[in-house]
Tab-separated table of C-alpha atoms in Angstrom:
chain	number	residue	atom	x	y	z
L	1	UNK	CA	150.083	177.788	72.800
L	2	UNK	CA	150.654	174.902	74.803
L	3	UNK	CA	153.296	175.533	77.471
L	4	UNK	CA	155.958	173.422	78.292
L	5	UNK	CA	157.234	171.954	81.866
L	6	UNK	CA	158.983	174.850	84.200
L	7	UNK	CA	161.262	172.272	85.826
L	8	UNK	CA	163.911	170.843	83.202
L	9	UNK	CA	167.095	168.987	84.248
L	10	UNK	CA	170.235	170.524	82.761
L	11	UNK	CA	172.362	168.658	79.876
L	12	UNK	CA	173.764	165.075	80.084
L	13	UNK	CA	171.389	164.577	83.752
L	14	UNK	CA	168.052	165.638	81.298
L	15	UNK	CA	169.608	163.263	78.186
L	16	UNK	CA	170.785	160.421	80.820
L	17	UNK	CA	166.799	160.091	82.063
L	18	UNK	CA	165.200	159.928	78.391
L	19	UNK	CA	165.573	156.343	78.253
L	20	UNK	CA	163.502	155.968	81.661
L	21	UNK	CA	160.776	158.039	79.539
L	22	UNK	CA	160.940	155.524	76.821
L	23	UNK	CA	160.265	152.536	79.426
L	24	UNK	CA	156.760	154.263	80.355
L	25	UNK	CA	153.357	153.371	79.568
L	26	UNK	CA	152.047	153.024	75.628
L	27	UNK	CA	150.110	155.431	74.950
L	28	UNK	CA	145.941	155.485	74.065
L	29	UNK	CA	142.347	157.185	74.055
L	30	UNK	CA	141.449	157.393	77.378
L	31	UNK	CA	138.324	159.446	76.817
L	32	UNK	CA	135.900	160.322	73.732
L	33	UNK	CA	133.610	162.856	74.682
L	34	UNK	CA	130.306	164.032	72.215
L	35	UNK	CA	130.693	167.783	72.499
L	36	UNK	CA	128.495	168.343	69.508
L	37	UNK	CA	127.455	171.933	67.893
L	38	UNK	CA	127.609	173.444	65.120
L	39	UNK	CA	130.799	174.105	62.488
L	40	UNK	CA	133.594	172.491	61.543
L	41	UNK	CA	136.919	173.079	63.445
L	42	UNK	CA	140.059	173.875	62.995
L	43	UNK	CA	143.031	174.755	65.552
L	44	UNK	CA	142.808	174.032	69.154
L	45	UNK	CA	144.445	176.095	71.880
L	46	UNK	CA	144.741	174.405	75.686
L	47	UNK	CA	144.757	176.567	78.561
L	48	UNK	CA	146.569	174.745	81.394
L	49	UNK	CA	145.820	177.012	84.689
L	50	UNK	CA	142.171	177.228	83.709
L	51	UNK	CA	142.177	173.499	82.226
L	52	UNK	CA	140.123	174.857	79.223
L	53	UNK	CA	140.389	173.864	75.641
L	54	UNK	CA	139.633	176.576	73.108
L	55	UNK	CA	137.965	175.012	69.351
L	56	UNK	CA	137.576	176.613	66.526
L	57	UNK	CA	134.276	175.976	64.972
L	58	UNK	CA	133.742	177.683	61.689
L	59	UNK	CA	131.521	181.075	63.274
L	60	UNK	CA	132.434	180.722	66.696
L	61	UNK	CA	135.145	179.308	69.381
L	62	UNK	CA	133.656	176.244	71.566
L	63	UNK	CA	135.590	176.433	75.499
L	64	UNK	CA	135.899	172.853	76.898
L	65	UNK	CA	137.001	171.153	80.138
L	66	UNK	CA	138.611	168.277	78.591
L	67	UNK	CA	138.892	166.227	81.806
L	68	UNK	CA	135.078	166.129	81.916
L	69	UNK	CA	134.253	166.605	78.403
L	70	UNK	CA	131.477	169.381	79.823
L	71	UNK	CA	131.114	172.564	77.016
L	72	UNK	CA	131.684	175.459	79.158
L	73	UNK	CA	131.394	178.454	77.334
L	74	UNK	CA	131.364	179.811	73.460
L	75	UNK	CA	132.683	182.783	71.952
L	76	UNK	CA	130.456	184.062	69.034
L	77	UNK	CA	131.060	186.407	66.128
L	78	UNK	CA	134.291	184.866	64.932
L	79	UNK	CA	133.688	184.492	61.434
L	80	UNK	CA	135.758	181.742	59.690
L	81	UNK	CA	137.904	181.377	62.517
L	82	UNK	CA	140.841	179.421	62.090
L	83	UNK	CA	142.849	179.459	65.641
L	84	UNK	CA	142.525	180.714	69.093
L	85	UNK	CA	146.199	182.555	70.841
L	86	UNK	CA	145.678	183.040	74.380
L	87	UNK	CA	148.001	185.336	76.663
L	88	UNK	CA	147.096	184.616	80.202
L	89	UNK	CA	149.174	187.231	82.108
L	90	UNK	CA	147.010	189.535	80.125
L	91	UNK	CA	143.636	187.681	80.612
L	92	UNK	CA	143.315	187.653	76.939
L	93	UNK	CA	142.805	185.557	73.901
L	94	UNK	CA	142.712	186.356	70.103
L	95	UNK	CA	141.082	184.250	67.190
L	96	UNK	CA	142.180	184.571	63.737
L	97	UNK	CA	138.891	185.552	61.774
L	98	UNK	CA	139.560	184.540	57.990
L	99	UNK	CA	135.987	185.489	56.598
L	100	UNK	CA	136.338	188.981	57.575
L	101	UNK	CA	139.840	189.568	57.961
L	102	UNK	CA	140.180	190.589	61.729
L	103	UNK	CA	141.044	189.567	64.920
L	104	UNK	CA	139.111	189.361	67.974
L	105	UNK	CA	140.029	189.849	71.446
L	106	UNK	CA	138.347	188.401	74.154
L	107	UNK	CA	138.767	188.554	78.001
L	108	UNK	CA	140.133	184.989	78.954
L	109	UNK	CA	138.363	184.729	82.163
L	110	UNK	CA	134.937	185.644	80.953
L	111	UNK	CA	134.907	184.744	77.593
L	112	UNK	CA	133.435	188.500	76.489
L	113	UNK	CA	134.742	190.198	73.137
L	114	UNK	CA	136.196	193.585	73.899
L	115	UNK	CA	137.469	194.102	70.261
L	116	UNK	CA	137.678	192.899	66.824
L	117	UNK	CA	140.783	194.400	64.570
L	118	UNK	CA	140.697	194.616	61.228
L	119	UNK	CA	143.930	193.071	58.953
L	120	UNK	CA	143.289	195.409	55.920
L	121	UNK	CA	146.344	194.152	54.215
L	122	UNK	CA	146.297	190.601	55.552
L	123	UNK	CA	143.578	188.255	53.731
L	124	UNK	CA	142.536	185.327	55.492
L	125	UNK	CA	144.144	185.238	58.920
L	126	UNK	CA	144.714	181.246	59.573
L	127	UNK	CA	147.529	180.453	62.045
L	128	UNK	CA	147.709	183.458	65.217
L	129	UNK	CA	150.238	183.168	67.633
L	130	UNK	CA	151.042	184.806	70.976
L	131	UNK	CA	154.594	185.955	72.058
L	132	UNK	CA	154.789	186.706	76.103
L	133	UNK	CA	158.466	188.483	75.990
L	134	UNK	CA	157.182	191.330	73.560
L	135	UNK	CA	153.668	191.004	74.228
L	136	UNK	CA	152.539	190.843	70.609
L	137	UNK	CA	150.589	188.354	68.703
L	138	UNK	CA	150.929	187.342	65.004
L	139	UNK	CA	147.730	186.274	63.021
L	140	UNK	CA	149.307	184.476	59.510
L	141	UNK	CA	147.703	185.564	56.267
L	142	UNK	CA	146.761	182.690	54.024
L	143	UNK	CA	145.582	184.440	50.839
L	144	UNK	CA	147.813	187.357	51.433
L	145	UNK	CA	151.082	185.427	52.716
L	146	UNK	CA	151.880	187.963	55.401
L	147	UNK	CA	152.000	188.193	58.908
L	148	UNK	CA	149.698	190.736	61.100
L	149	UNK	CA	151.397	192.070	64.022
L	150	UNK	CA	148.950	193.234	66.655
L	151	UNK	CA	150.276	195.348	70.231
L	152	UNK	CA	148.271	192.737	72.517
L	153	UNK	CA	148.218	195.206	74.960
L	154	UNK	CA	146.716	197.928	73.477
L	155	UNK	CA	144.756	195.839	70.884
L	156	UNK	CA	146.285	197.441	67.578
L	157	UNK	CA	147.557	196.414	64.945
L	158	UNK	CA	151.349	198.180	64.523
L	159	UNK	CA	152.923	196.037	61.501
L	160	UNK	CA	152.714	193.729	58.694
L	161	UNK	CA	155.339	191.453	57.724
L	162	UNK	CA	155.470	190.129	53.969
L	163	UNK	CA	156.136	186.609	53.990
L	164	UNK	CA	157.944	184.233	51.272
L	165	UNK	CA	154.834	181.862	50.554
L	166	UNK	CA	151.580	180.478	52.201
L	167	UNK	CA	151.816	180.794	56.180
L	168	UNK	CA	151.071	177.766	58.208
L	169	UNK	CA	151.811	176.745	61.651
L	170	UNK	CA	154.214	178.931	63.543
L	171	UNK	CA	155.917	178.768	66.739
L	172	UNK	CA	157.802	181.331	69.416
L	173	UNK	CA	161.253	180.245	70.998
L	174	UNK	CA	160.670	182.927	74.117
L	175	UNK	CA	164.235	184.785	72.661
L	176	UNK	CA	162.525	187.052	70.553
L	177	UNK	CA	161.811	184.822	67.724
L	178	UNK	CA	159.174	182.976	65.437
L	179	UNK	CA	159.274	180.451	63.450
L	180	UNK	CA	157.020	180.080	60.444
L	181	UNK	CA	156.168	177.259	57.777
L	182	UNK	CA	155.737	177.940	54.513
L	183	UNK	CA	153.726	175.376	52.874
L	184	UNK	CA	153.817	176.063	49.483
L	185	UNK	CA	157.226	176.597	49.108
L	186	UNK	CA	158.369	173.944	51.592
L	187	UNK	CA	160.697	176.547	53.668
L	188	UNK	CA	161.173	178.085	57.263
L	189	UNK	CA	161.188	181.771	58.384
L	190	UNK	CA	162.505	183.081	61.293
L	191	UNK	CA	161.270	186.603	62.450
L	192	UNK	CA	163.075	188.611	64.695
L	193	UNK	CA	159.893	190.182	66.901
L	194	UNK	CA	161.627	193.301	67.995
L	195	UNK	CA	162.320	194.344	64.927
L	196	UNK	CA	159.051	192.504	63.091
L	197	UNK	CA	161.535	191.609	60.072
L	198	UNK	CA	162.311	188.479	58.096
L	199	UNK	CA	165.797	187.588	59.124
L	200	UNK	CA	166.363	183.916	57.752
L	201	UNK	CA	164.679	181.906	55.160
L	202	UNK	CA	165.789	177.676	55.203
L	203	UNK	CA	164.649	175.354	52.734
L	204	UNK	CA	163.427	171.696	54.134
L	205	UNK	CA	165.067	169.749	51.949
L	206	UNK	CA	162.484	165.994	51.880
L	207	UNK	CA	159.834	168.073	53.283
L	208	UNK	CA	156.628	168.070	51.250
L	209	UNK	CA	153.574	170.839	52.261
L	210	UNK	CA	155.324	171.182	56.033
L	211	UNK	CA	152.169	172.687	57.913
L	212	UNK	CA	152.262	171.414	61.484
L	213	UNK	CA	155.217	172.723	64.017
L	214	UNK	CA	156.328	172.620	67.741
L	215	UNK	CA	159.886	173.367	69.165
L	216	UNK	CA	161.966	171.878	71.937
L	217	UNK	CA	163.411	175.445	73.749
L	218	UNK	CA	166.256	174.381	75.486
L	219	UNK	CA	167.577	171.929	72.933
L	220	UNK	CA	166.722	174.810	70.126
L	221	UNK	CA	165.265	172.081	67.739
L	222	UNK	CA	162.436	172.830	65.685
L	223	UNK	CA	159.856	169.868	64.706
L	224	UNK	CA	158.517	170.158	61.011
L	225	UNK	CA	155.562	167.598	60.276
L	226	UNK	CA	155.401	167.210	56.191
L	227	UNK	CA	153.073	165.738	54.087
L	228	UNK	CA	154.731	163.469	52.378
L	229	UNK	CA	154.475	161.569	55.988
L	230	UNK	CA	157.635	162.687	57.276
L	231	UNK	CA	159.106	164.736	60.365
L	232	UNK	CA	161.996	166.860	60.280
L	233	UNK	CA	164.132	167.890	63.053
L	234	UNK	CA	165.437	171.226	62.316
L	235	UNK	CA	168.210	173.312	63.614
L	236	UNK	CA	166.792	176.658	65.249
L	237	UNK	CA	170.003	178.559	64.830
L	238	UNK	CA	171.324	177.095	61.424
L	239	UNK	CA	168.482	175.757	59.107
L	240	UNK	CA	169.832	172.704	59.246
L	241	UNK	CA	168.258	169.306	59.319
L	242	UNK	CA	169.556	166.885	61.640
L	243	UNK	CA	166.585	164.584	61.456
L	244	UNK	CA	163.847	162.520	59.732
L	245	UNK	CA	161.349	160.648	60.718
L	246	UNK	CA	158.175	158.737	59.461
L	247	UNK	CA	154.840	160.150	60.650
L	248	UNK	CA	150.970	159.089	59.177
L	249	UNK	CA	149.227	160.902	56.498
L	250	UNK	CA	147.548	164.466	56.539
L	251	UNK	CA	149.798	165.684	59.066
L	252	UNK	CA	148.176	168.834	60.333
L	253	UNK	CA	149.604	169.520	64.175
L	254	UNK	CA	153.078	168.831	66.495
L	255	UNK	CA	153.990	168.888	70.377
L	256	UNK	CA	156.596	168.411	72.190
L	257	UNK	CA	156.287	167.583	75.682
L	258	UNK	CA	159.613	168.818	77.531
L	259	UNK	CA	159.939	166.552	80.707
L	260	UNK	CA	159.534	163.188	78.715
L	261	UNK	CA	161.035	164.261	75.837
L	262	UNK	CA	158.081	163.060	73.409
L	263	UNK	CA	157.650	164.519	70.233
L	264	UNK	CA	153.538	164.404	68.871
L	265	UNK	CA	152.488	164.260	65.135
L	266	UNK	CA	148.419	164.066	64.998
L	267	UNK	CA	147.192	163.240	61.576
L	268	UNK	CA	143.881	163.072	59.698
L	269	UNK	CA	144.380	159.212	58.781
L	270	UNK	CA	143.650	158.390	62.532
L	271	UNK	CA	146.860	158.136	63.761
L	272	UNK	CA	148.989	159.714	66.557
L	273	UNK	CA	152.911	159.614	66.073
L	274	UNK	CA	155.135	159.334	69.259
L	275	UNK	CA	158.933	159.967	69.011
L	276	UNK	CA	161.246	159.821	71.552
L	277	UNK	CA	163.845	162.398	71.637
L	278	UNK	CA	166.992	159.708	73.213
L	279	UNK	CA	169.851	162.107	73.064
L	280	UNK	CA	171.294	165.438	71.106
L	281	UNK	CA	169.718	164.862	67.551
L	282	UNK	CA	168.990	161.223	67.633
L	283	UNK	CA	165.166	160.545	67.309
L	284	UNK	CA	163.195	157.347	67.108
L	285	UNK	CA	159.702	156.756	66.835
L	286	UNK	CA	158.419	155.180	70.255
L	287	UNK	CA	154.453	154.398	69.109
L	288	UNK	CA	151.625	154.715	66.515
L	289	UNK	CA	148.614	155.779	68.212
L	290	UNK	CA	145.306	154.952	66.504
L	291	UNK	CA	143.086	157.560	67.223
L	292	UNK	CA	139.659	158.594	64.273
L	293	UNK	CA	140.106	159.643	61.371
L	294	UNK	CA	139.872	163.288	60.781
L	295	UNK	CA	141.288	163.493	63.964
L	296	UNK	CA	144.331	166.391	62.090
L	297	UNK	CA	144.732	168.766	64.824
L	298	UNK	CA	146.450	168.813	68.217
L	299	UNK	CA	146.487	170.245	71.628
L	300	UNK	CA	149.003	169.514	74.392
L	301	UNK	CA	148.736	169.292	77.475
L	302	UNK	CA	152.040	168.785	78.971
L	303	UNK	CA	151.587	168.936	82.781
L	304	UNK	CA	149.106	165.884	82.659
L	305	UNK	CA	150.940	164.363	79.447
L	306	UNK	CA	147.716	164.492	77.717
L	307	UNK	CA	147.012	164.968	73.687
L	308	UNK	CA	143.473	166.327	72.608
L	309	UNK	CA	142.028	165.751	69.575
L	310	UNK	CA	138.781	166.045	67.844
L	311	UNK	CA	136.644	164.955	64.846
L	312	UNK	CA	133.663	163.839	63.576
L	313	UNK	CA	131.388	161.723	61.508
L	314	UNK	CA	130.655	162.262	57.831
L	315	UNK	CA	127.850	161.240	55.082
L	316	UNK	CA	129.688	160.888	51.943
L	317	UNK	CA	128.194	161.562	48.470
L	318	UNK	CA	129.939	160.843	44.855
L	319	UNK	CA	132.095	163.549	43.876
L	320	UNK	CA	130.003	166.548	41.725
L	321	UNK	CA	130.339	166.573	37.906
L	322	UNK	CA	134.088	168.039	36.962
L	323	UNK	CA	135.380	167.229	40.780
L	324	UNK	CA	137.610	164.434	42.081
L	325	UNK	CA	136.669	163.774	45.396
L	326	UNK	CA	133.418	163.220	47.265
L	327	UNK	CA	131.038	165.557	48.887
L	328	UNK	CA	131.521	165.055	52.789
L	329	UNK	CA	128.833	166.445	55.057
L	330	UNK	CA	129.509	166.291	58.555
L	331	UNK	CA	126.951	164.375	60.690
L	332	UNK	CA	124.724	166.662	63.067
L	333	UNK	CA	125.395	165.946	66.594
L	334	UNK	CA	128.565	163.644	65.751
L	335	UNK	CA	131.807	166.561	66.545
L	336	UNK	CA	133.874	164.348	68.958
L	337	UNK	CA	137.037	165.163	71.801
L	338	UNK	CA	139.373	162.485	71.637
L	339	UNK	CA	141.956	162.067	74.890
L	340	UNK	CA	144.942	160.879	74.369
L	341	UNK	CA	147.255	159.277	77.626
L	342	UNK	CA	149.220	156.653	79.336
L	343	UNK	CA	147.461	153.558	80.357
């Protein structure tokens, strides 16, 4: 998970300096790097201290340097791997398998597998996220709608949490908590890590499909990016929505970079939505960034206040007999890194 700035200035000071934030530099793509390979993709994690971008890629996990655009290592044997948690005071990372229901672990620094769990009980891990306070990481069970709690430290799994839908994006507060989407019942869960239980359930009321999800800590405000091309701003403590705002289509990904107060929605119609926190639950949109199309998924890099993004080039064919929409076969070669910054 991306991590936000260590440095933030308390209360009115912090709220008095967003404007200054809104006065900066439009954002753009600075950078589009070829990486190809093989696979599609999926979720991408950034490492900050080691400036390396984890991508999942169907059968394996493609490491980047996203400030050169240079592949620098892969991580096979990660079958139908959906997303990549990394816990660097361990020198770990763990990718949610979905083909084979496991999770792997992998030494951070070298790249090596040194384990693969199995999620008996959890079908299709998609979403996987780390917690540092409890040291434990949750993969997110699509088929099964669970959650898989694994001990990151000694590389079991000690739990499973039943969920109240289809898992998508989730995000830790560093209290104890995570908070889940549910897509296809268009709610929130909170779970209390300690005691890996359920303890509040929130509908989001004008939210259609919510799958992507980021949090502003100190203001406890989650960020819900819907479907139906809209962003809610929800309470973390009550449920409650205090805001709405428009985003693109295909929403799939959010970030929230603390110092400048920027909220990111990355969707697969090619655009990048920019909104400006400007005080305590008031919101406005700041910029539309056109980006590629496909280009769903997020990472964050908030030190450098730098978005990453990838996609790729498809051959489209008519859809097959009894199917709606057309066969898309991704161009060889064509798998793209898109970097997104101030100009």
């Amino acid at each position: 998970m991306p991590k936000t700035a260590k440095f933030r200035l308390p209360g009115l000071l912090a709220l008095a300096l967003l404007p200054l934030a809104a006065a900066a530099a439009d954002f753009q793509v600075l950078q589009r790097y070829t990486l190809g390979g093989e696979g599609g993709w999926d979720y991408l994690s950034y490492d900050a201290p080691s400036h390396r971008l984890f991508i999942a890629r169907g059968q394996h996990v493609q490491v980047v340097d996203p400030r050169t655009g240079g592949v620098v290592g892969d991580i096979p044997d990660t079958p139908g791997v959906h997303g990549i948690a990394l816990a660097p005071e361990l020198d770990k990372g763990f990718t949610s398998n979905g083909r084979d229901n496991s999770v792997s672990v992998f030494t951070a620094s070298s790249l090596k597998t040194t384990a693969k769990i199995a999620t008996p009980k959890g079908e299709n891990p998609d979403f996987i996220a780390y917690d540092e306070g409890t040291k434990q990481v949750l993969a997110f069970n699509g088929r099964s709608h669970d959650a898989s709690v694994i001990d990151a430290v000694g590389d079991k799994l000690v739990a499973t949490i039943a969920l109240a839908g289809k898992p998508e994006a989730a995000v830790v507060d560093g209290r104890g908590r995570m908070f889940i989407d549910i897509e296809d019942t268009n709610q929130l869960q909170a779970i209390d890590l300690k005691t890996r239980a359920v303890v509040a359930t929130w509908p989001l009321p004008g939210c259609d499909e919510p799958a992507g999800l980021a949090m502003d800590r100190a203001a406890r405000r989650l960020f819900v990016g819907c479907h139906n091309k809209a962003l809610l701003v929800v309470n973390a403590d009550t449920g409650k929505t205090v805001a709405q705002l428009p985003i693109g289509e295909g929403v799939d990904a959010n970030g929230f970079d603390a110092e400048r107060g920027l909220v990111f929605s990355s969707q697969g119609d090619g655009t990048l939505s920019v909104i400006q926190a400007a005080a305590a639950d008031r919101y406005t949109p700041r910029q539309t960034v056109a980006t590629a199309r496909g280009a769903r998924t997020m990472a964050l890099d908030a030190a450098q206040h730098r978005v990453y993004l990838v996609t790729a080039e498809f051959d489209e064919q008519p859809a097959a007999p009894g199917q709606t929409r057309p066969r898309r076969t991704m161009k060889p070669g064509s798998f793209t890194l898109l970097v997104v910054g101030e100009k």
